[in-house]
C-alpha positions as semicolon CSV with decimal commas, in nm:
position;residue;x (nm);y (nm);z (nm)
1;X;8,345;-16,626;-9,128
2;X;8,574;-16,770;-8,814
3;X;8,552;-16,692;-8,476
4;X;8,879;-16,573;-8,304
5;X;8,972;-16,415;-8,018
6;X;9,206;-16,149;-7,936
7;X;9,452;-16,131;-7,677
8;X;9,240;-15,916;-7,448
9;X;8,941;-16,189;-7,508
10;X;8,755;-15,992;-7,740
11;X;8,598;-16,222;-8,021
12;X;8,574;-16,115;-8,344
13;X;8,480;-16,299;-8,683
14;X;8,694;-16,305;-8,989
15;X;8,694;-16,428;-9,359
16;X;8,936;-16,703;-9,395
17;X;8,918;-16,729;-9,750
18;X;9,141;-16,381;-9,660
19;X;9,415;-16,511;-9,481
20;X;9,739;-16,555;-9,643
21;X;9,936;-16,722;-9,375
22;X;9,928;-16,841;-9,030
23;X;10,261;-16,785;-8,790
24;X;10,313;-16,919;-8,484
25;X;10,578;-16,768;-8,268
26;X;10,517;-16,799;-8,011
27;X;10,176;-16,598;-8,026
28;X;9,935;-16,721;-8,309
29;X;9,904;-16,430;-8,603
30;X;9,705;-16,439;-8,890
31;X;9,866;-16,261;-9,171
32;X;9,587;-16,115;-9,457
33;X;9,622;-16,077;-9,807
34;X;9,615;-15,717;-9,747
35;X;9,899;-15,720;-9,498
36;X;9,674;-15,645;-9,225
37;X;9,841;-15,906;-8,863
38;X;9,594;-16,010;-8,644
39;X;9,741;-16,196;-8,270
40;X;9,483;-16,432;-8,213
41;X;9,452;-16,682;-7,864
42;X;9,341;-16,985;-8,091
43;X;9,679;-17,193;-8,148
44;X;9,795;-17,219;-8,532
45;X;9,604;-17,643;-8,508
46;X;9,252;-17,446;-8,359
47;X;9,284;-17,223;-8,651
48;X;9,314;-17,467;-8,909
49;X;9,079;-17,655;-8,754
50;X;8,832;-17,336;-8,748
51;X;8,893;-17,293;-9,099
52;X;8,820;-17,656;-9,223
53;X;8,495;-17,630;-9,034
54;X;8,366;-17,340;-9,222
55;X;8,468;-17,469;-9,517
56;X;8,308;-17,755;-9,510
57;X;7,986;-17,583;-9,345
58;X;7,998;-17,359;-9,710
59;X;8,020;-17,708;-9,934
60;X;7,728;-17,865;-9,719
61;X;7,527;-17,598;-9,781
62;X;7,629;-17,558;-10,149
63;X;7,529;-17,965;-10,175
64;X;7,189;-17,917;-10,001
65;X;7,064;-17,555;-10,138
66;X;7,281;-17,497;-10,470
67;X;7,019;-17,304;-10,703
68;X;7,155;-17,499;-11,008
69;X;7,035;-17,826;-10,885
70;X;6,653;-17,963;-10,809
71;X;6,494;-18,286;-10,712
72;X;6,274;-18,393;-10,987
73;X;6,062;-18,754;-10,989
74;X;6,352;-18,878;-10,733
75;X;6,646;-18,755;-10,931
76;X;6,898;-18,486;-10,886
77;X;6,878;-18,225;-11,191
78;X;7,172;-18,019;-11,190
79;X;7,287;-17,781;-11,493
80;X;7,535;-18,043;-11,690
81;X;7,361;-18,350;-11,659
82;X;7,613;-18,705;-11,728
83;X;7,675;-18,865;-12,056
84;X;7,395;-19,040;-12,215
85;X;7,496;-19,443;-12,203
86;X;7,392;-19,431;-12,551
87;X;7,571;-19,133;-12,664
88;X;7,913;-19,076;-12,773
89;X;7,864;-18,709;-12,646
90;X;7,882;-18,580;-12,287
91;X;7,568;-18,440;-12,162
92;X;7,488;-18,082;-12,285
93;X;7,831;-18,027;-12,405
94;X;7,892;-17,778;-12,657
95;X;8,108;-17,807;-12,934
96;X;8,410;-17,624;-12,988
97;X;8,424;-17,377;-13,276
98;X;8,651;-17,515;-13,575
99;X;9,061;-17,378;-13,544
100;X;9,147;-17,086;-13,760
């Protein structure tokens, strides 16, 4: 969630995976995906700028606390490991059923 204020200076927090567009004229409104308008102080650049925080906030913690990935003997495990050097396969790949 972002931060945003109102008009009146009210803060509120909203999902900006939500937001559809952003329009600027001249007051800063963020336009949902379920039509809902929101007038916000934060200029359209603070916005964006909001938004690219939080995003990458949500990847740093996917990178540091994912559940499909461990630290094992000082290497990362994760769910598909890489190709084996020696291998013409890629790791753990499955192989696709033959075409009808």
């Amino acid at each position: 969630m972002i931060v945003v204020t109102r008009l009146d200076n009210r803060e509120f927090a909203i999902n900006p995976d939500l937001i559809e567009r952003i329009n600027a004229n001249p007051d800063t409104t963020l336009v949902m995906a379920d039509g809902a308008k929101y007038i916000v102080t934060e200029t359209l650049p603070e916005v964006i700028e909001l938004i690219a925080q939080y995003r990458a906030y949500v990847i740093g913690l996917a990178r540091d606390t994912h559940p499909m990935t461990a630290q094992h003997g000082g290497r990362t495990l994760s769910i598909v490991p890489p190709p084996d050097p020696g291998s013409d396969r890629p790791g753990n790949s499955v192989p696709l059923p033959p075409a009808r």
